[in-house]
Amino acid sequence: MEYQIKVTRGFFIECGALDGETRSNTLYMERSLNWSGILIEGDPKNFELLKKKNRRAYSFPVCLSPFPYPEILLFEQQFNIGKITDTAKSNTVQVECYPLSYILLAVNQTSIDYFSLDVEGNELKVLKNVPWDNVDIKTLSVEFVHDKEGKVAIREYMESVGYDLIDEISRDDMLANDFIFLKR
């Protein structure tokens, strides 16, 4: 299924923003449709690359917390597959993690046209900490392939908070394994 975005001057959140360009789900919206938004990247190395791209978006060098409170967690640095981990290794660093509500308060934004969530395995936990009654998120893409609770759990949860699954995007090379949800 092909999508055509017609909204101009929308607002996005891209969590798992990587370097701000590689596999970005929001770069086109920003550059071609004059959208603004929030870029969230927990890997300090990737965040340094992101800053050099001069994106016209708020940029946060944090991760989204899998808990309803801020926490400092271990983050495994692996370019496009970095993630929160429980195990300290030579490539792990401590990273500040905040619930999405804290970041939205910081930029005074509650209306989101598009939320891209790609955190390599904690998607459902992050989604369960979104304050659905206090924000209006119209469309989401949510990676499902690494989540520990599985894709069915993500779909069922999103349906329970008022979203319809409109597409599942998968590629054999694993570069895309996302659900697309639309608010009812």
Backbone as numpy.savetxt, mean C-alpha at the origin, in Angstrom:
# Nx Ny Nz CAx CAy CAz Cx Cy Cz
-8.95 -7.74 -18.03 -9.79 -6.57 -18.03 -8.89 -5.33 -18.03
-9.20 -4.37 -18.86 -8.43 -3.15 -18.94 -9.21 -2.02 -18.29
-8.51 -1.17 -17.55 -9.16 -0.07 -16.86 -8.69 1.24 -17.45
-9.60 2.18 -17.54 -9.24 3.51 -17.99 -9.58 4.47 -16.87
-8.56 5.16 -16.38 -8.74 6.11 -15.30 -9.05 7.46 -15.92
-10.18 8.05 -15.53 -10.60 9.33 -16.08 -10.57 10.44 -15.04
-10.49 10.08 -13.76 -10.52 11.08 -12.70 -9.24 11.90 -12.74
-9.39 13.21 -12.73 -8.22 14.08 -12.60 -8.23 14.69 -11.21
-7.07 15.03 -10.73 -6.89 15.64 -9.41 -7.39 14.74 -8.27
-7.20 13.44 -8.42 -7.57 12.50 -7.38 -6.49 12.41 -6.31
-6.72 11.55 -5.35 -5.76 11.35 -4.25 -5.50 9.86 -4.09
-4.21 9.48 -3.99 -3.82 8.08 -3.87 -2.97 7.84 -2.63
-2.89 6.56 -2.27 -1.92 6.07 -1.30 -1.25 4.88 -1.96
0.07 4.87 -1.96 0.79 3.70 -2.46 1.70 3.22 -1.34
1.35 2.09 -0.75 2.15 1.50 0.31 2.90 0.31 -0.26
4.22 0.40 -0.13 5.11 -0.50 -0.83 5.55 0.25 -2.09
5.91 1.52 -1.91 6.19 2.42 -3.04 7.53 2.14 -3.71
8.35 1.28 -3.11 9.64 0.89 -3.67 10.49 2.13 -3.92
10.92 2.36 -5.15 11.76 3.53 -5.43 10.96 4.68 -6.04
9.64 4.56 -6.04 8.79 5.61 -6.55 8.48 5.50 -8.03
9.15 4.64 -8.76 8.90 4.48 -10.18 8.75 3.02 -10.60
9.69 2.17 -10.19 9.65 0.76 -10.60 8.35 0.12 -10.15
7.59 -0.38 -11.10 6.30 -1.05 -10.85 5.32 -0.18 -10.06
5.46 1.13 -10.16 4.57 2.02 -9.43 3.15 1.93 -9.96
2.18 1.85 -9.06 0.78 1.84 -9.44 0.20 3.26 -9.50
0.98 4.27 -9.12 0.44 5.63 -9.02 1.18 6.67 -9.86
2.31 6.33 -10.41 3.12 7.31 -11.15 2.33 7.92 -12.31
1.61 7.10 -13.07 0.81 7.61 -14.17 -0.24 8.60 -13.67
-0.90 8.26 -12.57 -1.94 9.14 -12.03 -1.36 10.50 -11.67
-0.20 10.48 -11.05 0.44 11.73 -10.64 0.90 12.55 -11.84
1.60 11.92 -12.75 2.20 12.66 -13.87 1.22 13.02 -14.97
0.27 12.16 -15.27 -0.62 12.40 -16.41 -2.00 12.94 -16.02
-2.44 12.66 -14.80 -3.79 13.07 -14.39 -3.79 14.09 -13.26
-2.60 14.54 -12.87 -2.45 15.58 -11.84 -2.98 15.15 -10.47
-2.84 13.87 -10.16 -3.22 13.39 -8.83 -2.13 13.76 -7.83
-2.49 13.78 -6.57 -1.52 13.91 -5.48 -1.74 12.71 -4.56
-0.85 12.55 -3.59 -1.05 11.40 -2.74 0.04 11.19 -1.72
0.10 9.96 -1.25 1.02 9.54 -0.20 1.78 8.33 -0.70
3.10 8.37 -0.57 3.96 7.24 -0.87 4.54 6.74 0.46
4.40 5.45 0.72 4.89 4.84 1.96 5.86 3.74 1.58
7.09 3.84 2.10 8.11 2.83 1.82 8.92 2.58 3.08
8.84 1.37 3.60 9.50 1.02 4.85 10.99 0.73 4.73
11.46 0.36 3.57 12.88 0.03 3.39 13.69 1.32 3.25
14.58 1.61 4.20 15.35 2.86 4.13 16.16 3.03 2.84
16.69 1.94 2.30 17.44 2.04 1.04 16.52 2.44 -0.11
15.37 1.80 -0.18 14.41 2.14 -1.23 13.89 3.57 -1.06
13.71 3.98 0.19 13.20 5.32 0.42 14.19 6.38 -0.07
15.48 6.13 0.10 16.49 7.07 -0.43 16.38 7.19 -1.94
16.14 6.07 -2.62 15.94 6.10 -4.08 14.66 6.85 -4.43
13.61 6.63 -3.66 12.32 7.28 -3.89 12.47 8.80 -3.80
13.20 9.29 -2.80 13.36 10.74 -2.63 13.99 11.39 -3.85
14.85 10.68 -4.55 15.55 11.23 -5.71 14.64 11.36 -6.94
13.46 10.73 -6.90 12.54 10.76 -8.04 11.70 12.02 -8.10
11.74 12.82 -7.03 11.00 14.08 -6.99 9.51 13.91 -7.29
8.92 12.90 -6.68 7.47 12.71 -6.82 6.75 13.86 -6.12
5.61 14.24 -6.65 4.79 15.30 -6.05 3.78 14.65 -5.10
4.29 14.05 -4.06 3.44 13.34 -3.10 4.11 13.41 -1.74
3.30 13.30 -0.70 3.87 13.14 0.63 4.60 11.81 0.64
5.80 11.78 1.21 6.58 10.54 1.26 6.93 10.22 2.71
6.65 8.99 3.10 6.88 8.57 4.48 7.83 7.37 4.52
8.96 7.49 5.25 9.91 6.38 5.38 9.53 5.45 6.53
8.34 4.88 6.43 7.79 4.03 7.48 7.09 2.85 6.83
6.60 1.94 7.65 5.73 0.90 7.12 4.36 1.07 7.77
3.35 0.48 7.16 2.03 0.47 7.79 2.01 -0.63 8.84
1.58 -0.27 10.00 1.59 -1.20 11.13 0.55 -2.29 10.96
0.93 -3.52 11.28 -0.05 -4.60 11.31 -0.85 -4.61 12.62
-0.61 -3.58 13.44 -1.27 -3.45 14.75 -2.03 -2.13 14.79
-2.96 -1.96 15.73 -3.70 -0.71 15.81 -2.93 0.40 16.55
-1.64 0.25 16.67 -0.79 1.23 17.36 0.58 1.27 16.67
1.33 2.36 16.89 2.69 2.44 16.31 3.60 1.41 16.96
4.57 0.96 16.21 5.49 -0.06 16.69 6.78 0.05 15.89
7.90 -0.27 16.52 9.15 -0.40 15.79 9.35 -1.89 15.54
9.47 -2.24 14.26 9.56 -3.64 13.87 10.80 -3.88 13.02
11.18 -5.14 12.90 12.28 -5.51 12.03 11.79 -5.56 10.59
12.60 -5.01 9.69 12.25 -4.98 8.27 13.39 -5.62 7.50
13.06 -6.64 6.71 14.04 -7.34 5.89 14.19 -6.61 4.56
15.38 -6.07 4.30 15.63 -5.30 3.09 15.97 -6.23 1.92
15.11 -6.23 0.88 15.33 -7.05 -0.31 14.73 -6.38 -1.54
15.04 -5.12 -1.76 14.53 -4.29 -2.86 13.03 -4.46 -3.01
12.55 -5.18 -4.02 11.10 -5.23 -4.25 10.36 -6.29 -3.46
11.03 -7.05 -2.62 10.33 -8.03 -1.78 10.68 -7.87 -0.30
11.07 -6.66 0.08 11.32 -6.37 1.49 10.04 -6.49 2.29
10.17 -6.83 3.57 8.97 -7.05 4.38 9.29 -7.03 5.86
8.25 -6.88 6.66 8.36 -7.01 8.10 8.70 -8.47 8.41
9.59 -8.66 9.38 9.99 -10.01 9.75 10.15 -10.11 11.26
10.15 -11.33 11.77 10.37 -11.57 13.19 11.82 -11.94 13.48
12.59 -12.19 12.42 13.94 -12.72 12.57 15.00 -11.70 12.16
15.91 -11.41 13.08 17.02 -10.51 12.77 18.05 -11.24 11.92
18.43 -10.60 10.81 19.44 -11.13 9.90 20.38 -9.99 9.54
21.35 -10.28 8.70 22.30 -9.24 8.30 21.64 -8.15 7.47
20.49 -8.44 6.85 19.83 -7.45 6.00 18.55 -6.90 6.64
18.43 -6.98 7.98 17.26 -6.41 8.64 17.63 -5.12 9.35
16.65 -4.22 9.39 16.79 -2.95 10.10 15.51 -2.71 10.89
15.61 -1.86 11.89 14.42 -1.47 12.63 13.73 -0.33 11.89
12.41 -0.43 11.78 11.63 0.56 11.04 10.41 0.95 11.87
10.11 2.23 11.86 8.89 2.71 12.51 7.69 2.33 11.65
6.66 1.82 12.31 5.44 1.41 11.61 4.25 2.10 12.28
3.35 2.65 11.47 2.20 3.38 11.97 0.92 2.86 11.33
-0.18 2.87 12.09 -1.46 2.57 11.46 -1.77 3.63 10.39
-2.50 3.26 9.37 -2.84 4.19 8.30 -3.51 5.44 8.85
-4.32 5.31 9.88 -5.03 6.47 10.43 -4.06 7.57 10.88
-2.89 7.22 11.41 -1.91 8.21 11.84 -1.38 8.99 10.65
-1.12 8.31 9.56 -0.58 8.97 8.37 -1.63 9.87 7.75
-2.87 9.41 7.70 -3.94 10.24 7.16 -4.16 11.49 8.02
-4.06 11.36 9.33 -4.16 12.52 10.21 -3.03 13.52 9.94
-1.84 13.01 9.70 -0.67 13.87 9.47 -0.85 14.74 8.23
-1.57 14.25 7.23 -1.76 15.03 5.99 -3.19 15.57 5.87
-4.00 15.37 6.91 -5.37 15.87 6.95 -6.18 15.41 5.73
-6.17 14.10 5.51 -6.84 13.54 4.33 -7.69 12.34 4.74
-8.95 12.34 4.35 -9.81 11.18 4.64 -10.50 10.64 3.39
-10.36 11.34 2.28 -10.96 10.90 1.03 -9.87 10.40 0.09
-9.90 9.11 -0.22 -8.86 8.45 -1.01 -9.53 7.84 -2.25
-9.03 8.22 -3.41 -9.58 7.66 -4.65 -9.01 6.27 -4.94
-7.73 6.07 -4.57 -7.08 4.79 -4.88 -6.03 4.48 -3.82
-6.09 3.27 -3.28 -5.14 2.79 -2.28 -4.49 1.52 -2.82
-3.18 1.57 -3.03 -2.40 0.42 -3.48 -1.66 -0.16 -2.28
-1.95 -1.41 -1.94 -1.34 -2.05 -0.77 -0.55 -3.27 -1.20
0.76 -3.18 -1.03 1.68 -4.26 -1.42 2.79 -4.32 -0.37
2.55 -5.10 0.69 3.50 -5.15 1.81 4.07 -6.55 2.05
3.98 -7.39 1.05 4.64 -8.70 1.08 4.25 -9.58 2.26
2.95 -9.61 2.59 2.52 -10.61 3.54 1.68 -10.15 4.71
1.58 -8.86 4.96 0.76 -8.37 6.08 -0.45 -7.57 5.60
-0.86 -7.79 4.37 -1.95 -7.01 3.81 -3.22 -7.09 4.65
-3.64 -8.28 5.03 -4.88 -8.40 5.79 -4.77 -7.71 7.15
-3.65 -7.88 7.82 -3.48 -7.22 9.12 -3.54 -5.70 8.98
-2.92 -5.17 7.94 -2.98 -3.72 7.70 -4.42 -3.31 7.42
-5.12 -4.05 6.57 -6.50 -3.71 6.24 -7.40 -3.73 7.47
-7.16 -4.65 8.37 -7.99 -4.74 9.58 -7.78 -3.55 10.52
-6.75 -2.75 10.28 -6.51 -1.57 11.10 -6.86 -0.27 10.38
-7.50 -0.36 9.23 -7.98 0.83 8.53 -9.27 1.28 9.23
-9.38 2.57 9.55 -10.61 3.06 10.20 -11.72 3.29 9.17
-12.34 2.23 8.71 -13.29 2.27 7.60 -14.42 3.27 7.82
-14.83 3.49 9.06 -15.91 4.44 9.33 -15.47 5.90 9.22
-14.16 6.14 9.22 -13.64 7.51 9.21 -12.94 7.90 7.93
-12.84 6.98 6.98 -12.19 7.29 5.70 -13.09 6.81 4.57
-12.92 7.47 3.43 -13.66 7.08 2.24 -12.65 6.67 1.18
-12.42 5.37 1.07 -11.48 4.83 0.08 -12.34 4.21 -1.03
-12.21 4.76 -2.23 -13.09 4.32 -3.32 -12.64 3.03 -3.99
-11.33 2.92 -4.26 -10.80 1.76 -4.98 -9.50 1.31 -4.33
-9.29 0.01 -4.27 -8.06 -0.54 -3.72 -7.51 -1.62 -4.63
-6.19 -1.70 -4.68 -5.54 -2.91 -5.20 -4.77 -3.48 -4.02
-4.94 -4.78 -3.80 -4.34 -5.45 -2.64 -3.63 -6.70 -3.12
-2.32 -6.74 -2.89 -1.58 -7.96 -3.24 -2.02 -9.07 -2.29
-2.21 -10.26 -2.83 -2.69 -11.37 -2.00 -1.75 -12.55 -1.91
-0.75 -12.63 -2.75 0.02 -13.86 -2.90 0.88 -14.21 -1.68
1.33 -13.22 -0.91 2.21 -13.51 0.22 1.49 -13.51 1.57
0.23 -13.08 1.59 -0.45 -12.93 2.87 -0.63 -14.28 3.55
-0.27 -14.33 4.82 -0.28 -15.57 5.58 -1.69 -16.15 5.75
-2.70 -15.26 5.78 -4.07 -15.73 6.00 -4.76 -16.12 4.70
-4.15 -15.81 3.56 -4.65 -16.27 2.27 -5.58 -15.31 1.57
-5.72 -15.52 0.29 -6.50 -14.62 -0.54 -7.99 -14.66 -0.25
-8.51 -15.82 0.14 -9.93 -15.91 0.46 -10.25 -15.04 1.68
-9.37 -15.06 2.67 -9.58 -14.24 3.87 -9.57 -12.76 3.54
-8.70 -12.34 2.64 -8.66 -10.93 2.22 -9.97 -10.56 1.52
-10.38 -11.39 0.58 -11.61 -11.11 -0.16 -12.81 -11.04 0.79
-12.94 -12.00 1.67 -14.08 -12.03 2.59 -14.07 -10.83 3.52
-12.88 -10.46 4.00 -12.81 -9.29 4.88 -13.24 -8.02 4.14
-12.72 -7.82 2.94 -13.06 -6.60 2.19 -14.56 -6.56 1.86
-15.13 -7.70 1.56 -16.58 -7.74 1.32 -17.33 -7.36 2.60
-16.82 -7.77 3.76 -17.49 -7.48 5.03 -17.44 -6.00 5.40
-16.48 -5.25 4.83 -16.39 -3.81 5.13 -16.93 -2.95 3.99
-17.64 -3.59 3.04 -18.37 -2.82 2.04 -17.74 -2.69 0.67
-16.90 -3.64 0.29 -16.24 -3.58 -1.02 -16.58 -4.80 -1.85
-16.64 -4.58 -3.16 -16.85 -5.67 -4.11 -15.54 -5.96 -4.82
-15.24 -7.23 -5.00 -14.10 -7.64 -5.80 -14.50 -7.49 -7.26
-13.77 -6.62 -7.99 -14.13 -6.43 -9.40 -13.15 -7.10 -10.34
-11.96 -7.47 -9.83 -11.01 -8.19 -10.69 -9.92 -8.81 -9.84
-9.31 -9.84 -10.40 -8.13 -10.48 -9.84 -7.07 -10.48 -10.94
-5.96 -9.83 -10.66 -4.89 -9.71 -11.65 -3.74 -10.62 -11.22
-3.38 -11.56 -12.08 -2.28 -12.47 -11.79 -1.41 -12.64 -13.02
-0.12 -12.76 -12.77 0.83 -13.03 -13.85 1.67 -14.23 -13.46
2.05 -15.02 -14.44 2.87 -16.20 -14.18 4.23 -15.86 -13.59
4.77 -14.68 -13.92 6.09 -14.28 -13.41 6.02 -13.69 -12.00
4.84 -13.71 -11.38 4.61 -13.24 -10.01 4.77 -11.73 -9.84
4.81 -10.97 -10.92 4.93 -9.51 -10.81 3.60 -8.86 -10.51
2.53 -9.59 -10.59 1.21 -9.07 -10.24 0.36 -10.20 -9.70
-0.12 -10.01 -8.51 -1.06 -10.94 -7.87 -1.93 -10.10 -6.96
-2.85 -9.37 -7.58 -3.61 -8.37 -6.85 -5.11 -8.54 -7.05
-5.84 -8.19 -5.99 -7.28 -8.01 -6.08 -7.54 -6.54 -6.35
-8.59 -6.24 -7.10 -9.07 -4.86 -7.26 -10.44 -4.81 -6.61
-10.57 -3.92 -5.63 -11.82 -3.75 -4.90 -12.40 -2.38 -5.16
-13.73 -2.32 -5.23 -14.45 -1.07 -5.44 -15.49 -0.94 -4.32
-15.54 0.25 -3.72 -16.50 0.48 -2.65 -17.91 0.42 -3.20
-18.80 -0.25 -2.47 -20.21 -0.34 -2.89 -20.87 1.01 -2.81
